[in-house]
PDB file of C-alpha atoms in Angstrom:
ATOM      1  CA  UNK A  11      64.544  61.850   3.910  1.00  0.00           C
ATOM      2  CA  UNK A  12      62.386  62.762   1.104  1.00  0.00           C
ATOM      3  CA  UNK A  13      59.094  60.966   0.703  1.00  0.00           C
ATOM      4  CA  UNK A  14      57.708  60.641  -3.204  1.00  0.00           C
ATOM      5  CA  UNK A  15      53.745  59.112  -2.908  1.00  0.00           C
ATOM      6  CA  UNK A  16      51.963  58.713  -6.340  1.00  0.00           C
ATOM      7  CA  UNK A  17      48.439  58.613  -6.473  1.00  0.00           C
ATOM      8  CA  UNK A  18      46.171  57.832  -9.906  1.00  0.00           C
ATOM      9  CA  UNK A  19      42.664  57.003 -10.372  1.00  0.00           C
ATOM     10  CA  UNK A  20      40.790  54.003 -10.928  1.00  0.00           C
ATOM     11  CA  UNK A  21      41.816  50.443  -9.883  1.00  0.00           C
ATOM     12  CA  UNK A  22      45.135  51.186  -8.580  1.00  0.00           C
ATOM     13  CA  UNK A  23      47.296  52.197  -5.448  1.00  0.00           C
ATOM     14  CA  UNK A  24      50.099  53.868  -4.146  1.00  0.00           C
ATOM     15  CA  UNK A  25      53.293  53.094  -2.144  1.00  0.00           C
ATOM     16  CA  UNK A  26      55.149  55.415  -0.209  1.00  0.00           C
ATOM     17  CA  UNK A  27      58.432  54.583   0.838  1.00  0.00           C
ATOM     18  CA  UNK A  28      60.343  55.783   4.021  1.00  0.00           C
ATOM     19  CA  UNK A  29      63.679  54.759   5.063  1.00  0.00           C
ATOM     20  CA  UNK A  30      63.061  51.410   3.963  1.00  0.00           C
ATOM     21  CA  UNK A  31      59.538  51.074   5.445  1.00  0.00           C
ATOM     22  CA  UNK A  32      56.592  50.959   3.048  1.00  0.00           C
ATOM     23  CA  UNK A  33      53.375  52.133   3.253  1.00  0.00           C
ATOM     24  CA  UNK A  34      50.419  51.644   0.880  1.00  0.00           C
ATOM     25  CA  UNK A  35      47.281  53.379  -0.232  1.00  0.00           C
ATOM     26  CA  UNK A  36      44.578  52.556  -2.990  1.00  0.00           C
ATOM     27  CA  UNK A  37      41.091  53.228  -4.297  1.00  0.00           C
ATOM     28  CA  UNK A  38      38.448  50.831  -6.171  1.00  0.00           C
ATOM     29  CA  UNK A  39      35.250  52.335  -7.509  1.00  0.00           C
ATOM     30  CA  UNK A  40      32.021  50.704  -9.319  1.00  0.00           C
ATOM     31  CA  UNK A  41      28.803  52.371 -10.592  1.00  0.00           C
ATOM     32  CA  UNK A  42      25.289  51.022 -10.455  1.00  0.00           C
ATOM     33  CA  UNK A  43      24.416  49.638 -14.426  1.00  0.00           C
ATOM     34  CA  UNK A  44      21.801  51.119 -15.749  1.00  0.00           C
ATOM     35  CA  UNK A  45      19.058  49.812 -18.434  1.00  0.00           C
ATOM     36  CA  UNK A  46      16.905  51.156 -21.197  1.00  0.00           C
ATOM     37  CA  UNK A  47      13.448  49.381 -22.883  1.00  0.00           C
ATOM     38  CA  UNK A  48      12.043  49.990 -26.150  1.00  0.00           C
ATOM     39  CA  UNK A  49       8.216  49.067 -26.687  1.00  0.00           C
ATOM     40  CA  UNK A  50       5.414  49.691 -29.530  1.00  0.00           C
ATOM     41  CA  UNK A  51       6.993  51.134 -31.621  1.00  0.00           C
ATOM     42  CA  UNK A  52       8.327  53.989 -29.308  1.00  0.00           C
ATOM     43  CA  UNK A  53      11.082  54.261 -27.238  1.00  0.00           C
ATOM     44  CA  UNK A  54      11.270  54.656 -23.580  1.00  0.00           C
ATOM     45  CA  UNK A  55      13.862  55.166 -20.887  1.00  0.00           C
ATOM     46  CA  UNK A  56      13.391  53.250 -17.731  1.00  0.00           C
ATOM     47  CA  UNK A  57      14.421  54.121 -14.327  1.00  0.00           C
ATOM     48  CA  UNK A  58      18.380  53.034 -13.797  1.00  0.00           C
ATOM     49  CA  UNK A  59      17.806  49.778 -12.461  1.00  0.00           C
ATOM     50  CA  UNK A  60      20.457  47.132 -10.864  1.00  0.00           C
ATOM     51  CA  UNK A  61      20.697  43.268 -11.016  1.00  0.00           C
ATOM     52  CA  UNK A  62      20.684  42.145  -7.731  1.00  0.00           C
ATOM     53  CA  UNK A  63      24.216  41.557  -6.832  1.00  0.00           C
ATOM     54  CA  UNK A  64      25.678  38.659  -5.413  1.00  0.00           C
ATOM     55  CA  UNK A  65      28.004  40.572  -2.573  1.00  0.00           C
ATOM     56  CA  UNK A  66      26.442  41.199   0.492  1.00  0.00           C
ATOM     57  CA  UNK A  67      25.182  44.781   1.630  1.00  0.00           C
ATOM     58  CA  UNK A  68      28.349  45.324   3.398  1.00  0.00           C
ATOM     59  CA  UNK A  69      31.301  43.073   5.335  1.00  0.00           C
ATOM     60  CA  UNK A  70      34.693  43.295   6.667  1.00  0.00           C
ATOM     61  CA  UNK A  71      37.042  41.668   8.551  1.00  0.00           C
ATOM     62  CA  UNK A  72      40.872  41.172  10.077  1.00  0.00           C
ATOM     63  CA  UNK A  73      41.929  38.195   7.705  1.00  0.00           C
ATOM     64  CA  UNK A  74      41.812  34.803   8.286  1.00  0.00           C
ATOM     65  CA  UNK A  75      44.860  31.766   8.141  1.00  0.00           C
ATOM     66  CA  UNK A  76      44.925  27.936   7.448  1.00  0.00           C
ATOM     67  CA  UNK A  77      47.820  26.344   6.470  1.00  0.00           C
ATOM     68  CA  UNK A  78      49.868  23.090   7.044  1.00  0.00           C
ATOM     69  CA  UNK A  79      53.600  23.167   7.509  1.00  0.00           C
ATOM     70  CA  UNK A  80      55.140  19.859   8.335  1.00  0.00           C
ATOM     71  CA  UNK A  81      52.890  17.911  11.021  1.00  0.00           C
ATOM     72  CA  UNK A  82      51.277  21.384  12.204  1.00  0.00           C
ATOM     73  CA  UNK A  83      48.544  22.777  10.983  1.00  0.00           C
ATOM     74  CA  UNK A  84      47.703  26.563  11.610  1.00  0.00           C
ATOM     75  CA  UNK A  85      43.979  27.501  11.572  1.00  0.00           C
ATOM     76  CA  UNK A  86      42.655  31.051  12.211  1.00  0.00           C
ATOM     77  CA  UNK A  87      39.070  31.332  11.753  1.00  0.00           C
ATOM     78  CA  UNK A  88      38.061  34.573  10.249  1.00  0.00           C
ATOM     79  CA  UNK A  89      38.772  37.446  12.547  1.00  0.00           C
ATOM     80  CA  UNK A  90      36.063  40.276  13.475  1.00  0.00           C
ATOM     81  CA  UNK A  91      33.766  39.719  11.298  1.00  0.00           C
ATOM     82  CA  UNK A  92      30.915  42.225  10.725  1.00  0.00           C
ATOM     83  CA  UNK A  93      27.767  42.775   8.369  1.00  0.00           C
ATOM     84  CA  UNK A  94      25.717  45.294   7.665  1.00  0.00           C
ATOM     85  CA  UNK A  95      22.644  43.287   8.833  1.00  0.00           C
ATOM     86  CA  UNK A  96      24.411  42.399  11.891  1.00  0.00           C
ATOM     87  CA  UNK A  97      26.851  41.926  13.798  1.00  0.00           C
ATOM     88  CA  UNK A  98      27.548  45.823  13.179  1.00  0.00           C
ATOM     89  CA  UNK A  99      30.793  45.312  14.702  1.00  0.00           C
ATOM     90  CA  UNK A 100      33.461  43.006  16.417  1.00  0.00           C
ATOM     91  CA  UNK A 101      36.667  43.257  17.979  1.00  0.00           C
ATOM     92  CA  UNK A 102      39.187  40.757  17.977  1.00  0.00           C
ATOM     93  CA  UNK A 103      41.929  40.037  20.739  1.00  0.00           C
ATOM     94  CA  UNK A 104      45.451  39.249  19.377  1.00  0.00           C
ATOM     95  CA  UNK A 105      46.222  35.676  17.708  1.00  0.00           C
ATOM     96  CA  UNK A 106      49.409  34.110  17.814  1.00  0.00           C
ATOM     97  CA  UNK A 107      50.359  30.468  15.943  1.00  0.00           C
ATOM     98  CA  UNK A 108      53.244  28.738  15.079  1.00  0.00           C
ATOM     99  CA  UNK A 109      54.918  30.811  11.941  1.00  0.00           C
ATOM    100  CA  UNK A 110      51.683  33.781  12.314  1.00  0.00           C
ATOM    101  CA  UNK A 111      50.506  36.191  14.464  1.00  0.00           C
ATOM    102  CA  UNK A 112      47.316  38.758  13.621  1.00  0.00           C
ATOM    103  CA  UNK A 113      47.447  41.854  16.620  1.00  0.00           C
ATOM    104  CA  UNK A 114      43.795  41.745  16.661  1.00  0.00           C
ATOM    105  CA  UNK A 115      41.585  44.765  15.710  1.00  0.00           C
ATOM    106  CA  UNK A 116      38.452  46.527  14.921  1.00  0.00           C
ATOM    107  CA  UNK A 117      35.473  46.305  12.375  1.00  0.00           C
ATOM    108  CA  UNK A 118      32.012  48.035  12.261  1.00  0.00           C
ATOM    109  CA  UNK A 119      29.969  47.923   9.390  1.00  0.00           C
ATOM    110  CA  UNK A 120      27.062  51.066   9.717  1.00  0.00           C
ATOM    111  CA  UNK A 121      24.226  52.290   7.603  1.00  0.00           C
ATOM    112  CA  UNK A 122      23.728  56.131   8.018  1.00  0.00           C
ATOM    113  CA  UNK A 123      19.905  57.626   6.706  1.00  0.00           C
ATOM    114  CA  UNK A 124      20.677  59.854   4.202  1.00  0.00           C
ATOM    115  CA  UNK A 125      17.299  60.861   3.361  1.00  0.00           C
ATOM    116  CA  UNK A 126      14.688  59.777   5.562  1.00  0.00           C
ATOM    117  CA  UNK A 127      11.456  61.078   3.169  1.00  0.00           C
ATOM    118  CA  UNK A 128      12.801  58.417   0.579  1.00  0.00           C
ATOM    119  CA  UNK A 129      14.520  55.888   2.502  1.00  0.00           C
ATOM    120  CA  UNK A 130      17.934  56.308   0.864  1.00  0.00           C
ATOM    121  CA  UNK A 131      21.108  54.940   2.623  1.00  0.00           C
ATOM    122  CA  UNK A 132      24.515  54.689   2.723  1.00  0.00           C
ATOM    123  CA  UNK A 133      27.152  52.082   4.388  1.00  0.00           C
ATOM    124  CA  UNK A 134      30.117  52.211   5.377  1.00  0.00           C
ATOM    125  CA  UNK A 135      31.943  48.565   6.423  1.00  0.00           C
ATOM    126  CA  UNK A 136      35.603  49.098   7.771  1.00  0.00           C
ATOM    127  CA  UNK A 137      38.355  46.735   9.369  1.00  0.00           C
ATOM    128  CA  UNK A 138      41.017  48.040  11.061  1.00  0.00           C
ATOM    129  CA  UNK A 139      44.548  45.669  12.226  1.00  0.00           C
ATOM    130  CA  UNK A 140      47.791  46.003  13.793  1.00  0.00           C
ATOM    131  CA  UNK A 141      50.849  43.970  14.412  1.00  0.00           C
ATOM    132  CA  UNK A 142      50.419  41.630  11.721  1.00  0.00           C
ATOM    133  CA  UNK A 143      53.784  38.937  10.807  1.00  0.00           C
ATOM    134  CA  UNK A 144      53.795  36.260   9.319  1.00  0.00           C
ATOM    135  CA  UNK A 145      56.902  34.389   9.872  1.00  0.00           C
ATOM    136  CA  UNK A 146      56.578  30.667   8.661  1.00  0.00           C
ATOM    137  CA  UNK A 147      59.006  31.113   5.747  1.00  0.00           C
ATOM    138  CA  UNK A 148      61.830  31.949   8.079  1.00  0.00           C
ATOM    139  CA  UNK A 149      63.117  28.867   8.605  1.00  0.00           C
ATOM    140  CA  UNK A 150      63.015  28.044   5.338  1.00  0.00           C
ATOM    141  CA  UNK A 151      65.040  30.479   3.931  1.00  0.00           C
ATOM    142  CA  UNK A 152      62.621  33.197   2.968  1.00  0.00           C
ATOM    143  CA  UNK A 153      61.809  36.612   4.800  1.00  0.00           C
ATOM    144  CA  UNK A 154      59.487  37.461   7.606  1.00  0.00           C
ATOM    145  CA  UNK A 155      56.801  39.773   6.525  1.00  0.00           C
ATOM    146  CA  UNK A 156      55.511  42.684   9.126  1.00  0.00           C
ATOM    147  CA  UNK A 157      52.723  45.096   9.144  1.00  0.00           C
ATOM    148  CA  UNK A 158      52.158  47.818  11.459  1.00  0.00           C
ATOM    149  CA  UNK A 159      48.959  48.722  10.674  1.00  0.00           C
ATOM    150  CA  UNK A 160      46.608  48.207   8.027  1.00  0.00           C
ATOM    151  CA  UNK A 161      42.685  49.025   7.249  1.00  0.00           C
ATOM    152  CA  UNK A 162      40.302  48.305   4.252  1.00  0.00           C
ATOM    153  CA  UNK A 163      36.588  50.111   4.020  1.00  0.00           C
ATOM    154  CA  UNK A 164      34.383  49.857   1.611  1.00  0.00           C
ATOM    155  CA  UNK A 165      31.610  52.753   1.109  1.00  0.00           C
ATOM    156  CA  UNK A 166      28.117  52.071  -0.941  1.00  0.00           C
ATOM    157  CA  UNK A 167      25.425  54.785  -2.376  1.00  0.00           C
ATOM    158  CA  UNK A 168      22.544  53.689  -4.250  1.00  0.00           C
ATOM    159  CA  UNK A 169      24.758  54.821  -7.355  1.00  0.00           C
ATOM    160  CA  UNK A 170      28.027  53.946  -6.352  1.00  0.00           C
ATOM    161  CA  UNK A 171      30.607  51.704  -4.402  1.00  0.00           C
ATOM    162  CA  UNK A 172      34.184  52.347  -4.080  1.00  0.00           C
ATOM    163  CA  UNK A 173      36.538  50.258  -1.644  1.00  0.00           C
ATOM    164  CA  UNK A 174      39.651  51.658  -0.272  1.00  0.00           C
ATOM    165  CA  UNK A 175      42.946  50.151   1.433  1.00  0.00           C
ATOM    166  CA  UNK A 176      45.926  51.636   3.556  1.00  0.00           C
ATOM    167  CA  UNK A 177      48.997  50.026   5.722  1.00  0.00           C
ATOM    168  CA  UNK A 178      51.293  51.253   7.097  1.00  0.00           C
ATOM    169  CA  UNK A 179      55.036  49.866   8.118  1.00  0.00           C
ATOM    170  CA  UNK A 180      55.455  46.884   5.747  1.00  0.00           C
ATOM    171  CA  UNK A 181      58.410  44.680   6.260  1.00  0.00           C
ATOM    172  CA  UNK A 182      59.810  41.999   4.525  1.00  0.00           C
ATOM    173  CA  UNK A 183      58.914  43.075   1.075  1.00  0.00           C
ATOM    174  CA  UNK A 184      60.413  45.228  -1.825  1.00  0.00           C
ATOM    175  CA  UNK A 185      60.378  46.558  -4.423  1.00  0.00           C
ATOM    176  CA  UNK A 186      56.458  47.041  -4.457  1.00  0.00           C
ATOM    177  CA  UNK A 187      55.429  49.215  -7.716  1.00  0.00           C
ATOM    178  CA  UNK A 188      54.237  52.601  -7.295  1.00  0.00           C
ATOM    179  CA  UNK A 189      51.025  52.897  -7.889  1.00  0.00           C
ATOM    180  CA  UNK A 190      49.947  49.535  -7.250  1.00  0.00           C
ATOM    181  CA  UNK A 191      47.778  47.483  -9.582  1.00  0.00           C
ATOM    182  CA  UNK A 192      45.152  45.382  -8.847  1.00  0.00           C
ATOM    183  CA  UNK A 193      45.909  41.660  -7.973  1.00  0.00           C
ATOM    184  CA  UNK A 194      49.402  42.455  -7.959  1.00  0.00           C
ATOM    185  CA  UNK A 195      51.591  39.713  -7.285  1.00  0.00           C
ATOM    186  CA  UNK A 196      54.626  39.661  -5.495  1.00  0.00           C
ATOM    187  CA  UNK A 197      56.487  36.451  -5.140  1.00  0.00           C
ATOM    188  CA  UNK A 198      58.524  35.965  -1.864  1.00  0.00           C
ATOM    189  CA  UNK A 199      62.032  33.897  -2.290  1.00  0.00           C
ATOM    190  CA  UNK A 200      64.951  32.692  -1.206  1.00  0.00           C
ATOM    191  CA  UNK A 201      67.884  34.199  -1.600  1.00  0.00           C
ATOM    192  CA  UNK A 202      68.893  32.035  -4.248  1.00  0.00           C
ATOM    193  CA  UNK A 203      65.907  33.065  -6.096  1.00  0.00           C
ATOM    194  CA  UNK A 204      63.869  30.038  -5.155  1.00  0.00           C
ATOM    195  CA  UNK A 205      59.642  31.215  -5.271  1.00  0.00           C
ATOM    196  CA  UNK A 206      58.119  30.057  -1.651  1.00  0.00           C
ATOM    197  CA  UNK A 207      55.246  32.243  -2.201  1.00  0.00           C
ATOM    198  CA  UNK A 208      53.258  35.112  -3.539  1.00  0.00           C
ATOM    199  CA  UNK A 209      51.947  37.655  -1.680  1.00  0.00           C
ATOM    200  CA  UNK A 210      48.897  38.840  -3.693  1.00  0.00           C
ATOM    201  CA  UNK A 211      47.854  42.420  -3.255  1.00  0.00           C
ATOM    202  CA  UNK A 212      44.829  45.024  -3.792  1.00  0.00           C
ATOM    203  CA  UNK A 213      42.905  41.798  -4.979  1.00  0.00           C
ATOM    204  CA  UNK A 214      39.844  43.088  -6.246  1.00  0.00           C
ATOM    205  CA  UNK A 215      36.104  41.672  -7.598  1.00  0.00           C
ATOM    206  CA  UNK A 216      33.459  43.668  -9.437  1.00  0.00           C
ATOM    207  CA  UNK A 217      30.608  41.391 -10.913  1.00  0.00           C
ATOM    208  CA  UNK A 218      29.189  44.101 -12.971  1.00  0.00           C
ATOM    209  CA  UNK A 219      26.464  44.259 -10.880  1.00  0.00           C
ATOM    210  CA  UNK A 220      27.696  47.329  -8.857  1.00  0.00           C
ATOM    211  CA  UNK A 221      29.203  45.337  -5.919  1.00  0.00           C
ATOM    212  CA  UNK A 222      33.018  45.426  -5.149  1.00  0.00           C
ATOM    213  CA  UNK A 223      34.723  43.000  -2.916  1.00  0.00           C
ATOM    214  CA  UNK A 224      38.627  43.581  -2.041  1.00  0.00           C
ATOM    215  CA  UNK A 225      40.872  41.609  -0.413  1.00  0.00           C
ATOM    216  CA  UNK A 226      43.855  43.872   0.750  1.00  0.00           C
ATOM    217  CA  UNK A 227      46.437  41.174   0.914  1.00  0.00           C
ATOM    218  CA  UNK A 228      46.951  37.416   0.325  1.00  0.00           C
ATOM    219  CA  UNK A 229      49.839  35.251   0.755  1.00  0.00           C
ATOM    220  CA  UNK A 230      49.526  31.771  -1.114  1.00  0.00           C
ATOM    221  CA  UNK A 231      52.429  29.120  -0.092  1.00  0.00           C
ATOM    222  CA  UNK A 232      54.202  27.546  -3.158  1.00  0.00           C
ATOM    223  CA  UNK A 233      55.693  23.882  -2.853  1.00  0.00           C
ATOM    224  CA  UNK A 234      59.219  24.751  -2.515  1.00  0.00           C
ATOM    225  CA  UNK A 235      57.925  26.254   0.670  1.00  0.00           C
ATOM    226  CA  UNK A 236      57.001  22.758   1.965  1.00  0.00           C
ATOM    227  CA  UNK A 237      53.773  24.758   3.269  1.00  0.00           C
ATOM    228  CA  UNK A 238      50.722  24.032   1.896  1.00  0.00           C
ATOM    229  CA  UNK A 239      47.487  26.945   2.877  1.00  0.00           C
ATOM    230  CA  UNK A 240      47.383  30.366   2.390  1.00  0.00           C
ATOM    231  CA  UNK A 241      46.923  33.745   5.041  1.00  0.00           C
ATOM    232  CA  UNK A 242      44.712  36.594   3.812  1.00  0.00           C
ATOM    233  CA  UNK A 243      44.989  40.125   5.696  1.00  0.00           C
ATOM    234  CA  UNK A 244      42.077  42.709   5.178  1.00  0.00           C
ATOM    235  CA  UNK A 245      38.768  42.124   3.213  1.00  0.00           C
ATOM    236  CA  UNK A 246      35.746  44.187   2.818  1.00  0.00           C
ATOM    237  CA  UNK A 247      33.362  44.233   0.253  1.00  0.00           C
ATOM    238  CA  UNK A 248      29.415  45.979  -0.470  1.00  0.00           C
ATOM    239  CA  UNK A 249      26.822  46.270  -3.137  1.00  0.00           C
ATOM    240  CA  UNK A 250      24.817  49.481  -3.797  1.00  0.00           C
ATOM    241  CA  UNK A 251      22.201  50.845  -1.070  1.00  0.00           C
ATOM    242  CA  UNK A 252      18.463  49.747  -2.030  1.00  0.00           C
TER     243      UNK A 252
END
């Protein structure tokens, strides 16, 4: 079968499609602002200079759940989390709930010395999961939602971050544009066309203060669903090196 996979730049990904499986693959950048001062009459240039952003160093982690359907309530605490100022990594052992499972994973979040004469760093803060479903909408008429695979990293210079996302083997959902936009939403029915929720994708944040936080994927339960909660898969986010 022949495979078509369209890539652009800027806030956007891709989907590849493969006998009815999807994958996915996208890119978020943000530069460091820069400032400029004027005194005594003359006009000076200052240094590039940052506000001090409001997104840690660097984080990732699995995804986390709560959610109430019926009389049961699902909770899943946030799954390997990591930090750039520690923990530097985690592992977590598969979860399985009523209507959820995550198949556990992988994050580390490292700084690598770049130049040691002038302290200059980068970091690099990356989740990787497997085995994801989520299955709660099942018995009320709407799909069951599978991923293989799926990772989100997010990489930080003193002058730039960018955050990136991939899965792989995504079931349960079509018709996913190609390439995907950021916050994308994709609602999840019945097939009568009834909404029961939205699965929210490539959700992205940029302050303006050089940071970037990204949420790979979110699913938010609409009242016809008789679920109340959401389930996010994926997040990672950074601000610039100091």
């Amino acid at each position: 079968m022949r495979n078509t996979i369209v890539r652009r730049a800027g806030l956007v990904g891709a989907v590849l499609v493969a006998g009815g499986v999807f994958a996915g693959v996208g890119t978020a950048q943000a530069g460091t602002p820069t400032g400029a001062a004027a005194a005594s009459g003359t006009t000076a240039a200052t240094p590039a200079t940052a506000a001090t952003p409001a997104t840690a160093a660097g984080t990732a982690d699995l995804g986390e759940a709560g959610f109430t359907k019926g009389s049961t309530t699902v909770t899943v605490p946030t799954l390997a989390p990591c930090a750039v100022e520690g923990p530097v990594s985690a592992t977590a052992s598969p979860v399985s709930k009523t209507g959820l499972t995550f198949g556990g994973g992988t994050t580390t979040c490292d700084t690598t010395v770049t130049d040691p004469g002038n302290d200059l760093t980068t970091t690099t803060s990356t989740a990787n999961g497997k085995n994801f479903e989520l299955s709660a909408l099942v018995s009320v008429g709407g799909p069951r939602v599978r991923l293989s695979s799926y990772t989100v990293t997010c990489t930080a210079t003193q002058t730039q971050t960018s955050a990136n996302w991939t899965f792989s083997g995504l079931g349960g959902i079509t018709g996913l544009p190609s390439p995907m936009p950021a916050n994308y939403t994709k609602p999840l029915t019945k097939s009568n066309g009834t909404a029961l929720a939205n699965a929210v994708f490539n959700t992205q944040t940029l302050p303006g203060d050089g940071s970037i936080s990204l949420t790979m994927l979110r699913f938010d339960f609409l009242p016809a669903s008789g679920i109340t909660g959401s389930v996010t898969v994926g997040r990672t986010a950074c601000s610039p090196t100091p």
